[in-house]
């Protein structure tokens, strides 16, 4: 049991570090790594989870999505462009594996549809513009 918690802490730290880098580097997405960190810290330690959810990094990049409010257009576009670039590299490398290309294409289409239709698009001011009570009351 102790080993499992240590593994979650290590993965959470890696996710938080890559997420912090992704917040400042244009091609590295912050969102999936911060989501990994939030998941791992929640599984490993309440103290680490509370610390992480209190950071500005979490609040600026992940909090609105976790609370079900959505993402800004900029965040959605950044995620979709990054995934598209990475998947297209895999698509090109699989020129001899047509089944792999079909699977990648299906995953890519699902990804685009999910972010376009399944995740609410927020205006930049909406993330910080409402109080906690107003957001929960809607």
Coordinates of C-alpha atoms in Angstrom, one line a residue, residues 48-120:
X48 CA -0.5 17.2 -1.3
X49 CA -3.9 17.4 -3.0
X50 CA -5.0 20.4 -0.9
X51 CA -1.7 22.1 -1.7
X52 CA -2.0 21.4 -5.4
X53 CA -5.6 22.6 -5.7
X54 CA -4.6 25.8 -3.9
X55 CA -1.8 26.7 -6.4
X56 CA -2.3 29.4 -9.1
X57 CA -1.2 26.9 -11.7
X58 CA -4.2 24.6 -10.9
X59 CA -6.7 27.5 -10.6
X60 CA -5.7 29.1 -13.9
X61 CA -5.5 25.9 -16.0
X62 CA -7.7 23.2 -14.5
X63 CA -10.2 24.4 -11.9
X64 CA -12.9 25.5 -14.2
X65 CA -12.8 22.2 -16.1
X66 CA -12.8 20.1 -12.9
X67 CA -15.8 22.0 -11.6
X68 CA -17.7 21.3 -14.8
X69 CA -17.8 24.9 -16.1
X70 CA -15.6 24.4 -19.1
X71 CA -12.4 25.8 -20.7
X72 CA -11.4 29.0 -22.5
X73 CA -11.2 28.9 -26.2
X74 CA -7.5 29.5 -26.0
X75 CA -7.0 26.4 -23.8
X76 CA -9.2 24.2 -26.1
X77 CA -7.4 25.3 -29.2
X78 CA -4.0 24.8 -27.6
X79 CA -4.9 21.2 -26.6
X80 CA -6.5 20.4 -30.0
X81 CA -3.5 21.7 -31.9
X82 CA -1.0 19.9 -29.8
X83 CA -2.8 16.6 -30.0
X84 CA -3.3 17.0 -33.8
X85 CA 0.4 17.6 -34.3
X86 CA 1.4 14.6 -32.1
X87 CA -1.1 12.3 -33.7
X88 CA -0.2 13.4 -37.2
X89 CA 3.4 12.4 -36.5
X90 CA 2.2 9.0 -35.5
X91 CA 0.0 8.9 -38.6
X92 CA 2.9 9.6 -40.9
X93 CA 5.1 7.0 -39.1
X94 CA 2.4 4.3 -39.6
X95 CA 2.4 4.4 -43.4
X96 CA 2.8 0.6 -43.4
X97 CA 0.1 0.0 -40.8
X98 CA -3.3 1.0 -42.2
X99 CA -5.2 -0.3 -39.1
X100 CA -3.1 1.9 -36.9
X101 CA -3.9 4.9 -39.1
X102 CA -7.6 4.2 -38.9
X103 CA -7.5 3.9 -35.1
X104 CA -5.5 7.2 -34.9
X105 CA -7.9 8.9 -37.2
X106 CA -10.9 7.7 -35.1
X107 CA -9.3 8.8 -31.9
X108 CA -8.4 12.2 -33.4
X109 CA -12.0 12.7 -34.6
X110 CA -13.4 11.8 -31.2
X111 CA -10.9 14.1 -29.6
X112 CA -11.9 17.1 -31.8
X113 CA -15.6 16.4 -31.4
X114 CA -15.3 16.1 -27.6
X115 CA -13.5 19.4 -27.2
X116 CA -15.8 21.2 -29.7
X117 CA -19.1 19.8 -28.5
X118 CA -18.6 18.2 -25.1
X119 CA -16.6 20.9 -23.3
X120 CA -18.3 24.2 -22.7

